[in-house]
Every structure is written in structure tokens, then in C-alpha cells.
XYZ file of C-alpha atoms in Angstrom:
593
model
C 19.464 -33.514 -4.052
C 17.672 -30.120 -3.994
C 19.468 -27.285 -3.601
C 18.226 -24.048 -1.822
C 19.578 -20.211 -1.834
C 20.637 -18.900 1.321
C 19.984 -15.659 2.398
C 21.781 -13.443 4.902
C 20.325 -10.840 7.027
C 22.290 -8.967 8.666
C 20.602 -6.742 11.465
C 22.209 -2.890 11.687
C 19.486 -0.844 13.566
C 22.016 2.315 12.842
C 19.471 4.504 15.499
C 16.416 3.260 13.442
C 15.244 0.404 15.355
C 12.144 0.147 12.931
C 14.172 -1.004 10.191
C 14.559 -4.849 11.224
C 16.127 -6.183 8.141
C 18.735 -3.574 6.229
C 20.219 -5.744 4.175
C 19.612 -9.545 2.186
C 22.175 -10.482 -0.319
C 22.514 -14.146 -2.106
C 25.637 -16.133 -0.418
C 25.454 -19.153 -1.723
C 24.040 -22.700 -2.227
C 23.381 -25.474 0.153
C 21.832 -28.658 0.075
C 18.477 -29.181 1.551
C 20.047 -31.977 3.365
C 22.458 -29.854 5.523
C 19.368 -26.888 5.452
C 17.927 -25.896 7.496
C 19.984 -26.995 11.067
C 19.121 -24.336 13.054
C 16.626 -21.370 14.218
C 19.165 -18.552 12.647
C 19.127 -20.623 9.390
C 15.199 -20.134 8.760
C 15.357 -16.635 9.891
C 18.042 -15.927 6.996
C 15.725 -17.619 4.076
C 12.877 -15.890 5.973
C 14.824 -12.242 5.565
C 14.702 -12.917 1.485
C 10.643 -13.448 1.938
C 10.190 -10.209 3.675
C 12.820 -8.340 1.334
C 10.524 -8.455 -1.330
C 8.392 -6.055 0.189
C 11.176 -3.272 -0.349
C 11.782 -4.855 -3.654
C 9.199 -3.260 -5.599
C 10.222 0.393 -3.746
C 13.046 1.197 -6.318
C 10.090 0.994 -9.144
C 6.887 1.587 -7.059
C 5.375 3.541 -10.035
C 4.571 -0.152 -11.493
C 3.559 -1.742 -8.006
C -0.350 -2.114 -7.457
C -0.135 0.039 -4.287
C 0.784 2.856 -6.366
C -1.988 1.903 -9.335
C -4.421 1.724 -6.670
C -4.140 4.709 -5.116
C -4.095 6.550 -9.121
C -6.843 4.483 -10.321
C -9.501 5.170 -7.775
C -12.101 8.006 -7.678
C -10.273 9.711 -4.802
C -6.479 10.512 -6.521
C -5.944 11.204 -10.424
C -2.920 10.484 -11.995
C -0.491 13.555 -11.915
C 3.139 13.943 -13.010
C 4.647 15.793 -16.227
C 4.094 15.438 -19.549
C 6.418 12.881 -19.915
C 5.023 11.090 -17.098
C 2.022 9.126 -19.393
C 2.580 6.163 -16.653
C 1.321 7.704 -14.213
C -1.461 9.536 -16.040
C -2.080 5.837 -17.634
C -2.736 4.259 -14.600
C -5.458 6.374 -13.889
C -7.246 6.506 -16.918
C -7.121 2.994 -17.264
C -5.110 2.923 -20.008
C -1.480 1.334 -21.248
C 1.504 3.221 -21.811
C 4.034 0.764 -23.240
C 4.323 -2.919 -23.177
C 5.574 -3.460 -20.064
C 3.973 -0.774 -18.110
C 4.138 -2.552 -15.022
C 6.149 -5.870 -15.998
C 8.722 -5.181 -13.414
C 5.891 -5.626 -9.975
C 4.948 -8.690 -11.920
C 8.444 -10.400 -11.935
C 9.731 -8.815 -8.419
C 6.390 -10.123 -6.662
C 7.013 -13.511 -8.507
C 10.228 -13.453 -6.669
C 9.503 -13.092 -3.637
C 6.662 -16.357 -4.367
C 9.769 -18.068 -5.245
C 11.432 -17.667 -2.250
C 8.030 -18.148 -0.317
C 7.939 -21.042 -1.665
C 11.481 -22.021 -1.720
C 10.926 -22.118 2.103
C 8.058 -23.827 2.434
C 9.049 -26.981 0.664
C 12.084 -27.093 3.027
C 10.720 -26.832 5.882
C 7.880 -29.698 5.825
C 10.362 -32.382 6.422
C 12.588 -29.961 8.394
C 13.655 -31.484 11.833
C 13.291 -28.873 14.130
C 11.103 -27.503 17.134
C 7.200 -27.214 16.423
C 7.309 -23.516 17.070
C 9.952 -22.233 15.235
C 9.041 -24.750 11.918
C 5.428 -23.092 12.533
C 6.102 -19.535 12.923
C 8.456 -19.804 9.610
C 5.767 -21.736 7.481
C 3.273 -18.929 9.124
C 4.843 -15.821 7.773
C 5.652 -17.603 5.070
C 2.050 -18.182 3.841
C 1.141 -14.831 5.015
C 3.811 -13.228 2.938
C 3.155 -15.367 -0.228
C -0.929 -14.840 0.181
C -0.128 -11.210 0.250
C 2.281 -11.303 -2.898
C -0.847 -13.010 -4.994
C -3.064 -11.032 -3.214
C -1.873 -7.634 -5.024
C -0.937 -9.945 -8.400
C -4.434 -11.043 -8.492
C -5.931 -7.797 -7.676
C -3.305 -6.001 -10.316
C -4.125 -8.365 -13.321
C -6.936 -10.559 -12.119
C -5.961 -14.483 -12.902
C -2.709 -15.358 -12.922
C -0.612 -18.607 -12.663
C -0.956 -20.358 -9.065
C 2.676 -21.580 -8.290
C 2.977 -23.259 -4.634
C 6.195 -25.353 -5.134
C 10.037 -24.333 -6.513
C 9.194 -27.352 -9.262
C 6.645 -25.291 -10.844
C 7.761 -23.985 -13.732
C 6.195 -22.114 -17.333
C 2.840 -22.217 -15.356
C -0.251 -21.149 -16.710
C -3.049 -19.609 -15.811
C -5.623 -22.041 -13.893
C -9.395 -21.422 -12.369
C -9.468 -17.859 -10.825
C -11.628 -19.377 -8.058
C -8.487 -21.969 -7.514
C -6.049 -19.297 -7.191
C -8.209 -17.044 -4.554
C -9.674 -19.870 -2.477
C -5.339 -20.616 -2.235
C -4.716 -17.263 -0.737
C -7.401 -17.354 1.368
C -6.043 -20.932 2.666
C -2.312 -19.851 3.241
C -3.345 -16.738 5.576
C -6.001 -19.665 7.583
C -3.019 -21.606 7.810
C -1.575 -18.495 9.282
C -3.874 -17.321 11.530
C -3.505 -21.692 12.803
C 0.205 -21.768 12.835
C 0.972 -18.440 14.261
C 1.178 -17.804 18.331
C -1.070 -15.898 19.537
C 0.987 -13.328 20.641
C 1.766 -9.365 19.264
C 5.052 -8.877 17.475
C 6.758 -5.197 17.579
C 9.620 -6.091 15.795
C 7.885 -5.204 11.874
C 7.137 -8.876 11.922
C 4.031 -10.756 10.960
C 2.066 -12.180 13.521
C -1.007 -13.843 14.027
C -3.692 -10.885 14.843
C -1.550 -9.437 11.147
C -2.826 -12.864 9.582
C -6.415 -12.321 10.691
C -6.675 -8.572 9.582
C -5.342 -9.899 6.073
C -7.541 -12.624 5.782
C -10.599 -10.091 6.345
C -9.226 -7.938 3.508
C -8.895 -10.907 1.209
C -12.356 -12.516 1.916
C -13.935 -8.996 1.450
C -12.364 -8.504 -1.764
C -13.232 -11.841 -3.311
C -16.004 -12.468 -2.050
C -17.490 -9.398 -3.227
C -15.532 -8.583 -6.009
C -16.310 -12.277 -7.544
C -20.091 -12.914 -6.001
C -22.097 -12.427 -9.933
C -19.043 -14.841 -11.712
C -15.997 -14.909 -13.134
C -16.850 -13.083 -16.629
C -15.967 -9.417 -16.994
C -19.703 -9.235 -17.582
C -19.853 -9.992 -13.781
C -17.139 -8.289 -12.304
C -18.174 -4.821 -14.140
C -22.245 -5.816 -12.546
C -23.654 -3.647 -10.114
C -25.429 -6.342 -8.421
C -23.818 -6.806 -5.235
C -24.658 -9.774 -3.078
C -21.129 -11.330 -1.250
C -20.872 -15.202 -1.088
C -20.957 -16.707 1.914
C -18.754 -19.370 1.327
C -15.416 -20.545 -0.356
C -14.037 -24.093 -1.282
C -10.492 -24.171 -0.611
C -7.535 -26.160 -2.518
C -7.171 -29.007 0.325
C -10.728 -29.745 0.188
C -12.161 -28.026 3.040
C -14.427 -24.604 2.957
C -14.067 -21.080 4.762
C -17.425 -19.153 5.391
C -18.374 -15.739 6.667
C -18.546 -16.883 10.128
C -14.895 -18.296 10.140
C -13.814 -14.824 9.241
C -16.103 -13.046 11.838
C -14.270 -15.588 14.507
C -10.920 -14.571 13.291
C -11.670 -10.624 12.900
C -13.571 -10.679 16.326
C -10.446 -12.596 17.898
C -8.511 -9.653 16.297
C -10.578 -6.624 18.203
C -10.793 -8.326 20.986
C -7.040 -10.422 21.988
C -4.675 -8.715 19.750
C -3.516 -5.808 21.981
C -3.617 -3.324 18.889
C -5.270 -0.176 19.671
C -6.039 3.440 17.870
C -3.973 5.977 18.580
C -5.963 8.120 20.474
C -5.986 11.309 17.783
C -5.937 10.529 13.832
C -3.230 13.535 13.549
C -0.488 11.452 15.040
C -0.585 8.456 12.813
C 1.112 10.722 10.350
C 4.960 11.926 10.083
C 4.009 15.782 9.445
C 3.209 15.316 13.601
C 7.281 14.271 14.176
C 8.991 16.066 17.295
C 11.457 17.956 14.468
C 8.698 19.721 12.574
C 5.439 19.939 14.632
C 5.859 22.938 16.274
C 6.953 24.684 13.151
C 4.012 24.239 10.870
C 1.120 26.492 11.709
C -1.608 22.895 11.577
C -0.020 21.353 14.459
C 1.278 23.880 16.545
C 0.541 24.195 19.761
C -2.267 21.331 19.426
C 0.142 19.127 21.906
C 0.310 16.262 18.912
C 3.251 14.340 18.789
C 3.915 11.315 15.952
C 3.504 7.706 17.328
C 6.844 6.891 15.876
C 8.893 9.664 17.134
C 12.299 8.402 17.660
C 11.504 4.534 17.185
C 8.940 4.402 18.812
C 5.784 1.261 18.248
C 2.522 2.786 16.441
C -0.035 0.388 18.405
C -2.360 0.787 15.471
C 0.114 -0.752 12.470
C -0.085 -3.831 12.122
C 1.170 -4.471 8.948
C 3.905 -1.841 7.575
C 6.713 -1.569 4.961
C 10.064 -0.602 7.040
C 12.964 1.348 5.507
C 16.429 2.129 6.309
C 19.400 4.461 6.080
C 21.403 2.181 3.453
C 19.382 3.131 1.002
C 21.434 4.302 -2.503
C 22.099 4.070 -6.061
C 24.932 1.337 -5.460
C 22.622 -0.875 -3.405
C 18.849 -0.274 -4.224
C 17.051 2.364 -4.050
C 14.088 0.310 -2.743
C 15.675 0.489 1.300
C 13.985 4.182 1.080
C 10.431 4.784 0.728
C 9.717 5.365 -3.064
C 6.200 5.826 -2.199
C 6.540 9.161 -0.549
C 9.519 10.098 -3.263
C 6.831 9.877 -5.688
C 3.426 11.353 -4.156
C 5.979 14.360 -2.696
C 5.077 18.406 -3.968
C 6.032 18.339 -7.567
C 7.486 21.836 -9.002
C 11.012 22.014 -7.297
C 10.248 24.855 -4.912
C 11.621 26.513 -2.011
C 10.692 24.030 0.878
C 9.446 28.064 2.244
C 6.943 27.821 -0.113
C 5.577 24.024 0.852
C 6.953 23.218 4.363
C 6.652 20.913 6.057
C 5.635 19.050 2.816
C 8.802 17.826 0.863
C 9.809 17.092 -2.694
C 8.442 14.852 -4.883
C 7.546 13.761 -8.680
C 3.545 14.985 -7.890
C 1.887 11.791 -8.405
C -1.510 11.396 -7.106
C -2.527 14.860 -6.357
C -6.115 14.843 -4.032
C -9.336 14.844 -6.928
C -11.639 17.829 -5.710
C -14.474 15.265 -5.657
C -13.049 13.524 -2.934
C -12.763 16.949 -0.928
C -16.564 18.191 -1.946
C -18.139 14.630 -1.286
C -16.050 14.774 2.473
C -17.122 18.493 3.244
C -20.783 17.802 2.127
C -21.204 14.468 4.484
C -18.884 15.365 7.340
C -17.873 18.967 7.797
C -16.862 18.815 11.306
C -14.247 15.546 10.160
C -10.379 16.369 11.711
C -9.673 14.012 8.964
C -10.411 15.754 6.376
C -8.158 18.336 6.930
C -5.479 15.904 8.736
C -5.224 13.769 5.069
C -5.300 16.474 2.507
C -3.599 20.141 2.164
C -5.189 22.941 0.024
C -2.116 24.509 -1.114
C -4.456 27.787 -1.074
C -4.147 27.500 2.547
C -1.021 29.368 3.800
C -1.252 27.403 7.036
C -0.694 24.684 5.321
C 1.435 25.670 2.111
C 3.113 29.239 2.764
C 3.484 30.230 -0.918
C 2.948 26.929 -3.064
C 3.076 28.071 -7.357
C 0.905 26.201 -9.470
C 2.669 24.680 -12.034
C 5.937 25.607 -10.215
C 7.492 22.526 -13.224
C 5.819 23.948 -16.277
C 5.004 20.502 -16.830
C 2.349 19.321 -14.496
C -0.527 17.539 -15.471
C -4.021 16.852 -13.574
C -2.576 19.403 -10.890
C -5.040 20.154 -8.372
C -5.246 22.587 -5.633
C -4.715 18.993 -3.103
C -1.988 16.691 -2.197
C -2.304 13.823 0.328
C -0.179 14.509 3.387
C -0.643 10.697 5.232
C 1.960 9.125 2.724
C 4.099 12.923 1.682
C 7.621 13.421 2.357
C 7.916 15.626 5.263
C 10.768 18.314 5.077
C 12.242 20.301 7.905
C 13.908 23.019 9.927
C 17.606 22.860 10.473
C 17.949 23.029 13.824
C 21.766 24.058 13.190
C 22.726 20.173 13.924
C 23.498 19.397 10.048
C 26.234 21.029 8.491
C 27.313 19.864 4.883
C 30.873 19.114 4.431
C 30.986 21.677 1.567
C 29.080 25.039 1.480
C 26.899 26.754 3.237
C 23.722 24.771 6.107
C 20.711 24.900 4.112
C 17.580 26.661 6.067
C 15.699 23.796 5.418
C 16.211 20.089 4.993
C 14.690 17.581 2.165
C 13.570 15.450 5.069
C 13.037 15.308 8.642
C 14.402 11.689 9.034
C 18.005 13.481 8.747
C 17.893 15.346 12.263
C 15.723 12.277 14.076
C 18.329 9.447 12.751
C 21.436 11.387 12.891
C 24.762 9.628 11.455
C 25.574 6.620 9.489
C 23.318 7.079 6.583
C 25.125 5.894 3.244
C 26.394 8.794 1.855
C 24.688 9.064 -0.954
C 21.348 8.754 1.027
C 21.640 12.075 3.721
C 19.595 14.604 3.363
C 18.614 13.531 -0.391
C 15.300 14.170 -1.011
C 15.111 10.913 -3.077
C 16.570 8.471 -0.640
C 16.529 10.472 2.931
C 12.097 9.565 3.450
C 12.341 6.305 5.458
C 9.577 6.759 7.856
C 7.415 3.305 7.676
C 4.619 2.915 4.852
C 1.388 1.686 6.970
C -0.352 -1.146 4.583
C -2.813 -2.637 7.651
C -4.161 -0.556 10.148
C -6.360 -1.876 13.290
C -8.859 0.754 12.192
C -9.106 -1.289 9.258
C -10.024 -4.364 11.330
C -13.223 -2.242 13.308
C -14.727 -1.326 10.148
C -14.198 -4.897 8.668
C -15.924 -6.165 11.569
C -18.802 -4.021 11.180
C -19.133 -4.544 7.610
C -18.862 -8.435 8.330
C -21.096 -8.320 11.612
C -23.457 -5.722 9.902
C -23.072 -3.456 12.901
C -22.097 -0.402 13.787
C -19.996 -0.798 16.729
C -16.669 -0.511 14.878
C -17.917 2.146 12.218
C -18.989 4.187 15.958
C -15.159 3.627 17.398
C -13.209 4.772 14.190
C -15.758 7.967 14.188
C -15.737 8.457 18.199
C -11.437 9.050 17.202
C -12.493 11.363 14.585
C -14.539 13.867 17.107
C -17.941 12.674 15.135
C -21.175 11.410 17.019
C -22.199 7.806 16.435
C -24.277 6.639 13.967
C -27.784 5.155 15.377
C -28.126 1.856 13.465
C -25.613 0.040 10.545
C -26.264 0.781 7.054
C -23.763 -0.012 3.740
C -23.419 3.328 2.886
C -22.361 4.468 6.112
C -19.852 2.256 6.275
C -18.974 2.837 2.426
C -18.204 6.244 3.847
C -16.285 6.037 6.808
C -13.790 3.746 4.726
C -13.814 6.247 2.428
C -12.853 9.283 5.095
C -10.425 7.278 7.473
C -8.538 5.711 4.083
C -8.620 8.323 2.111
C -5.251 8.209 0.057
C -3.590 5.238 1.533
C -4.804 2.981 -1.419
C -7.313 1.049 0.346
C -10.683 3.043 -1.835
C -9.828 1.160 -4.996
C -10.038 -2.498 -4.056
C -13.402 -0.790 -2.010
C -15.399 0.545 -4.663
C -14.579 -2.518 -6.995
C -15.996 -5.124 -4.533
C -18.999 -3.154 -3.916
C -19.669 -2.745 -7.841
C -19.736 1.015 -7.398
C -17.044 1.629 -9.411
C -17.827 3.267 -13.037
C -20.586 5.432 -10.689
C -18.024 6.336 -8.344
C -14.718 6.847 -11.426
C -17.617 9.070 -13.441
C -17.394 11.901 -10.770
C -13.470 12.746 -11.518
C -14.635 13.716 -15.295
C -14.974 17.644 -15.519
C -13.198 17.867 -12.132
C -11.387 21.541 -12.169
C -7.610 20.550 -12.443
C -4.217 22.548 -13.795
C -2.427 21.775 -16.941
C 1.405 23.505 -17.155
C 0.324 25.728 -14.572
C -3.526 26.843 -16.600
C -6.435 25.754 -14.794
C -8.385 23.482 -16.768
C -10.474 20.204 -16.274
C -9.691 16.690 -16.454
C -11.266 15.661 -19.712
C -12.390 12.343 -20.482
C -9.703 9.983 -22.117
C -9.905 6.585 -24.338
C -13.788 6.885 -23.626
C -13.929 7.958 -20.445
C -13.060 6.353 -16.872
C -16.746 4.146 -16.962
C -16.129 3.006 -20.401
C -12.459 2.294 -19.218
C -13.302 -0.096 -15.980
C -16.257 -1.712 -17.767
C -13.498 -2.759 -20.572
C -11.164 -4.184 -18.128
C -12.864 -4.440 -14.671
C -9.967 -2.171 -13.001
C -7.609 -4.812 -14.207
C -4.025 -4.120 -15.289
C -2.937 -4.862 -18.838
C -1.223 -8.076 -18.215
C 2.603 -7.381 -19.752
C 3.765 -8.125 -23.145
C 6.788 -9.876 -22.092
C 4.494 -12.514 -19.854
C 2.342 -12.962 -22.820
C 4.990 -14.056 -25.209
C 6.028 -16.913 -22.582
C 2.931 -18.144 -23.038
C 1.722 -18.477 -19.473
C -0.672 -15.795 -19.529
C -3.529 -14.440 -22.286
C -4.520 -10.486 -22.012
C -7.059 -9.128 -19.822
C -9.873 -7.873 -21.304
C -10.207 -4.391 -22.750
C -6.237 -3.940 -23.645
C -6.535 -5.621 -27.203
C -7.187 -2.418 -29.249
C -5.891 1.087 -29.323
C -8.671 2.513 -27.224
C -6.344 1.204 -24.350
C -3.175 2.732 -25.069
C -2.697 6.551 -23.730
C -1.074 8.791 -25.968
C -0.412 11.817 -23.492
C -2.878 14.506 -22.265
């Protein structure tokens, strides 16, 4: 008799109605033949799925989200001097063994548990629509898991049952065309019908499956070789054979993108400025960008963003004694490095000063689009007062790659005390390390209030139904979408498609939310696009300076290794794995700036 972990969820909203799951813990064992019984008893295994997401937030500095954003042409790597991981992942280098071995085991997890629940509930006696929503998600969840693995390291083992175990590494093509099976099985098995509760639904399952079949099918159209990955030939396949036998095309994924645009009931928000916290009811009429503009945040106060449709929730339990990963490490990390006065960078918080802006990114956008909101709604010049009153360069004698940018979309967002929090010891501060304390008053965990490590909680955005329009045009080879993203943007339509139009707008309306990297790989633009942040004017301890080629340089660096992660050395000793390409010598490991 199998047996199966149970997971408990238990649902706390604590004001923050966002935050659907706060807390998943390991109870116990039970037989498969007493599990599942009822609709409660999927939800609980389902909780563990969806945990994983927040798993990889108490060490995001290893997750692919986070390499993707450093690695591309638009973000360099940042930190201190002690920081090489950071700076690593943007050069393309290695900085220990096990740089990132930790993603690779928590995403493995959460596979496990995908999987864990799949197998049980294929003989499961229960109603149609509840067994189908759970194996649904559940595909979604582990397609996206392998999605990221594959895109992190490339191949890695396929495992689709809780027997599996000490697998190796199989056909690439086997392990893509089963990701882009599980989210068709999705978009099948799912109802038709828009969740608001942070869970996955069908229109979710189509959006991912465009982002998957772009990225392979581009990525992968010269071969398999490194050789054809690193080609700038670019000429997408058309079709993929899938495990069970069958084949998705192009057109399958037009049908499921076009059902997105046009059934889904996702929308844009109406003005790019409020998809972003820095437009929240506690701060917006204090910072000189937004006031008086009559913006206001599409989540203020738990309120649904109509544009995410795929997101990473947080929550106020979020602390050393339970993990870390309940807050969002994501904005922790890409926060104002330096330690300063929140005076000097309100309303932009805290933070360890990873991924600061590369001033190619901002003279490419000001050359194409001048009159683009979104260039100044993504990015802050810290030269700016309206935007940074009195930021120091090098304010942590330690910075390196500082520019004169940081990303605001994903930033910690401090604020005003409005005289509502009092500490139980000393004096109110002026300021607060995050806004998130005066909107979600009361029953935080203690150690988590007003900490500028564990107080940023306001939803990470992975899928957004701007995302969808441009995929459709891109697919469709049309500019309808492209003209609907830029008609948001205050920009006049475009008269006819073209790639590099569309190359651009993804560029502009993703800037910083690691979507450019996966971009500029499957369009075998890459090494052109990575040579422009070489001799880019940059800060080191506070002395400007340039960012100098490393290990060869960034082209020589992603025609080594195709953009993909050294695979860890703890996965190559169990034997299930070889290295990657391009991480066999010392030319791959960084030895500090």
C-alpha cells in the first residue's frame, strides 16, 4: 500500500485577503486507500503544490527569476563585494559549487508533491470536477516548476511519478514536449471560468502554455547542440511531438491564446502607473511622481489586479522561526542598497542592491520611445530629486556595478507614518521600512512588523494579460496586441507588424520583471544584445567607473554555456546529471570584481 503526505492549509487572511494559503506544514501519513475521501482532502495536498512557489523566497538569490532578471542585457548584477553571487549570475560565471543548488532541490520538491498528487488522484473516486480542477493545477504547477529548471540548466531529469527515483537526464525534446503536454492538459481539464482567489485557472494555463511554446520553440528551432542554441538563425518550429503520442502546433496555441484575449475576463489596467505598489493609497500622494496625477494601486487594500494572472502571494507570518520565504525576498533583495535615511530614497525602501537598471536599457528606451510613461514608471534616476530626494552613491562603501538606476516595478516601497504605528519601545520613526505596515495593520508575527526584511508582502506579478496581447501578436504576426499594450502607454499605433517592433515593446512593457532574458535567448539575439552592457558607465565603492569585461566577456560567456546555469556539484556527484557546457574550466568561475 502506498502511502502519501498530507498537507494542511490552514486559511488566516489576517486583513490580507491576497494571501490565500499562510501556512502548509507536514501532519502525517495516510494510506492512499483512505486518501483522498473528500474535496477538503485534495485542497490540503494541493496547498503543498502551490507552497513551493514561496519556497524558493527565503533563498531567491539562487531561483531563476532572480538569474534572469541579472543575466539579461537590461539589469547587471549589483551587490557588495562580498556579494560574487550576484555579480556571478550576471557575468555568466560560477561562484561556488552549489551556486544555485538550493532552487534545484526546492523546485524538485514541489515536482514531488506535483506528482505525489497526480498518481492519487487517477483512480480517486470522486466528482469529475473537483478530480479535474486538482489534476489541472496540478500539471500547471509542475509544467511551471520544469519550466524554470529547464530554462535554469537546460536538460534535466523528467520525473512524472513518486516511483521515479536517481533519474537521469533523458532527450531534451522529451522533457519540453512534457511541459508543454501538462499545461494542454490544463488548459482541457480546467473550467472555463476566472479565479480571484491567487489560484490557477484555465485562461492562467493558456497564457503559460504561450510562454512555454515561445521559448522552445524558438529557443530549440537550429537543434539541441550548444552550437545551435548559441546560432543566430532564428526560424521557430511549427510543431511539437508530445510524450502520449499526439502533436501541438502553432495553431493550437493561437486557439488557446486567442481564447485567452477574447473569454478570459482579464483586462489592462487602464494606466501602467498603477500596476505598481509605489501608486498604494499610503504613499502616493507623498512622492513628488505620483502626486496629484489621481493614480491609485490596483491592489490597494486587497483589492483584484484584473491584469495578474499569475502571481506569487505573501503573508504577514513571515519570520526567522517559520520561513522567511512567506515575505517577498524578491523585493528584499532588488531594494536601495547603502542603508540610508528612507529621506534620502522615499518612497523606495531598503534592500541588498541587486539588479540595479544597466544605462543601456535607459539610452536604447529614450532613443526609440521618448514620449514612453513607462520608461519613467519602471526605472528611477536617483539624480532625480523627484524621484530620490538625496540618494549617496556608494552610501555601503561596498557597492559594485552601481548605476545611477534601480527598477521600481518589483522595489520595496517605504512610507510615511501617518502617526498610526507606535513601537512598543522608543521613539515613532518618521518613516516606515514598508508601506504594507499601515495598509495591513495588526497581527503580523512579531518578528515580521515593520522589518524591512520581512514587512514587503505586496504580490510578485509572474503572468500579466499584457503578456498574452503581445504573445498573440507575435504568434498571429499582427499588430493588434503590440497597438493595445502601446495605446495604455500614451504611444500611437504602429502601421503594420514587424519582429523588431514587437522585440521592443516586450522589451519596454517588461522591462525588469525578468521576462527580457528568456526573450532575447529565443530570438538568438543574445551575445548582440549582452555585448552592449560592456563599457556601460557604472560605480565601484562609490567611484564611477565602467563595467569591464569579465571571464571573456558576456558574448564569449553565453556562447560557452547558452545562458545556461552551471548545473550543481552536489547533483553531479549523484550521478543523474553531467555539466552544462562552458563550466568545466576556470574561465567560468568569478573571482570578484
Amino acid at each position: 500500500m502506498k502511502k502519501i503526505f498530507l498537507f494542511a492549509a490552514t486559511v488566516a487572511t489576517l486583513g490580507l485577503a491576497s494571501c490565500s494559503i499562510d501556512n502548509v506544514e507536514n501532519i502525517g501519513e495516510m494510506s492512499t486507500s483512505e486518501f483522498p475521501k473528500t474535496d477538503g482532502d485534495i485542497e490540503s495536498v494541493l496547498a503543498g503544490v502551490y507552497q513551493n512557489l514561496n519556497e524558493t523566497h527565503a533563498n531567491p538569490q539562487c531561483s531563476f527569476l532572480y538569474a534572469a532578471c541579472l543575466a539579461s542585457d537590461d539589469q547587471l548584477g549589483g551587490g557588495g563585494t562580498n556579494d560574487k553571487l550576484m555579480q556571478a549570475e550576471d557575468l555568466l560565471c560560477n561562484y561556488n559549487a552549489d551556486m544555485t543548488n538550493q532552487f534545484y532541490v526546492d523546485r524538485y520538491k514541489g515536482i514531488a508533491r506535483a506528482n505525489t498528487l497526480l498518481n492519487v488522484l487517477e483512480n480517486a473516486s470522486m466528482s469529475e470536477d473537483i478530480k479535474n480542477k486538482g489534476i489541472g493545477e496540478s500539471k500547471f504547477l509542475r509544467a511551471f516548476y520544469y519550466y524554470e529548471l529547464s530554462s535554469m540548466y537546460g536538460n534535466v531529469p523528467l520525473i512524472t511519478s513518486p516511483d521515479q527515483e536517481n533519474t537521469a537526464q533523458g532527450d531534451v525534446k522529451v522533457l519540453w514536449g512534457q511541459i508543454l503536454q501538462d499545461l494542454r492538459d490544463a488548459v482541457q481539464l480546467l473550467p472555463a471560468v476566472k479565479r480571484t482567489d491567487g489560484r490557477i485557472d484555465k485562461y492562467t494555463a493558456e497564457a503559460m502554455l504561450g510562454r512555454a511554446w515561445l521559448y522552445y520553440t524558438g529557443m530549440y528551432c537550429n537543434g539541441t547542440t550548444t552550437a545551435d542554441l548559441v546560432s543566430t538563425t532564428y526560424s521557430p518550429l511549427t510543431t511539437v511531438e508530445l510524450p502520449d503520442g499526439t502533436s501541438l502546433t502553432k495553431q493550437d496555441v493561437i486557439t488557446a491564446i486567442d481564447d485567452c484575449v477574447n473569454n478570459s475576463g482579464y483586462s489592462l489596467v487602464p494606466d501602467f502607473r498603477n500596476l505598481w505598489a509605489y501608486t498604494n493609497n499610503k504613499v502616493v500622494e507623498d512622492y513628488p511622481y505620483t502626486k496629484g496625477k489621481s493614480l491609485a494601486w490596483v491592489e490597494n487594500d486587497n483589492a483584484v489586479n484584473p491584469e495578474a494572472m499569475f502571481a506569487i502571494k505573501f503573508n504577514k507570518l513571515a519570520s526567522w522561526q517559520t520561513t522567511i520565504g512567506y515575505a517577498n525576498g524578491i523585493a528584499l533583495h532588488f531594494g536601495v542598497r547603502g542603508g540610508q535615511d528612507y529621506a534620502k530614497t522615499f518612497p523606495f525602501g531598503q534592500g541588498w542592491g541587486a539588479g540595479p537598471v544597466a544605462p543601456n536599457l535607459v539610452n536604447d528606451w529614450k532613443a526609440a520611445e521618448p514620449n514612453d510613461i513607462r520608461l519613467q514608471a519602471t526605472i528611477a534616476d536617483v539624480n532625480n530629486t523627484d524621484e530620490m530626494p538625496a540618494y549617496t552613491h556608494g552610501g555601503w562603501a561596498d557597492f559594485v556595478q552601481e548605476t545611477d538606476y534601480y527598477g521600481k516595478k518589483w522595489s520595496p516601497i517605504c512610507a510615511k507614518n501617518d502617526g498610526s504605528f507606535a513601537p512598543k519601545e522608543g521613539t515613532a520613526p518618521a518613516y516606515l521600512a514598508c508601506f504594507e505596515t499601515l495598509m495591513y495593520p495588526g497581527n503580523w508575527d512579531t518578528s515580521g512588523e515593520n522589518n524591512f526584511q520581512l514587512s514587503n508582502i505586496h504580490d510578485l506579478v509572474l503572468i500579466r494579460f499584457a503578456d498574452v496581447l503581445l504573445m498573440q501578436s507575435e504568434l498571429k504576426e499582427d499588430a493588434s496586441g503590440i497597438n493595445k499594450v502601446r495605446a495604455r502607454a500614451g504611444l500611437p499605433a504602429i502601421n503594420g507588424y514587424s519582429l523588431q517592433a514587437l522585440q521592443n515593446e516586450r522589451r519596454w512593457e517588461f522591462a525588469c520583471e525578468g521576462i527580457r532574458w528568456n526573450d532575447i535567448r529565443r530570438w538568438h539575439i543574445a551575445a548582440t544584445q549582452l555585448a552592449k552592457q560592456e563599457n556601460q558607465p557604472v560605480y565601484y565603492c562609490g567611484n564611477p567607473g565602467t563595467n569591464t569585461a569579465h571571464n571573456g566577456g558576456y558574448v564569449a560567456r553565453y556562447n560557452a554555456t547558452a545562458g545556461f546555469q552551471k548545473m550543481p556539484e552536489t547533483q553531479i556527484a549523484l550521478g543523474t546529471v553531467k555539466q552544462n557546457d562552458g563550466w568545466t574550466d576556470a574561465t567560468s568561475e568569478y573571482g570578484g570584481w
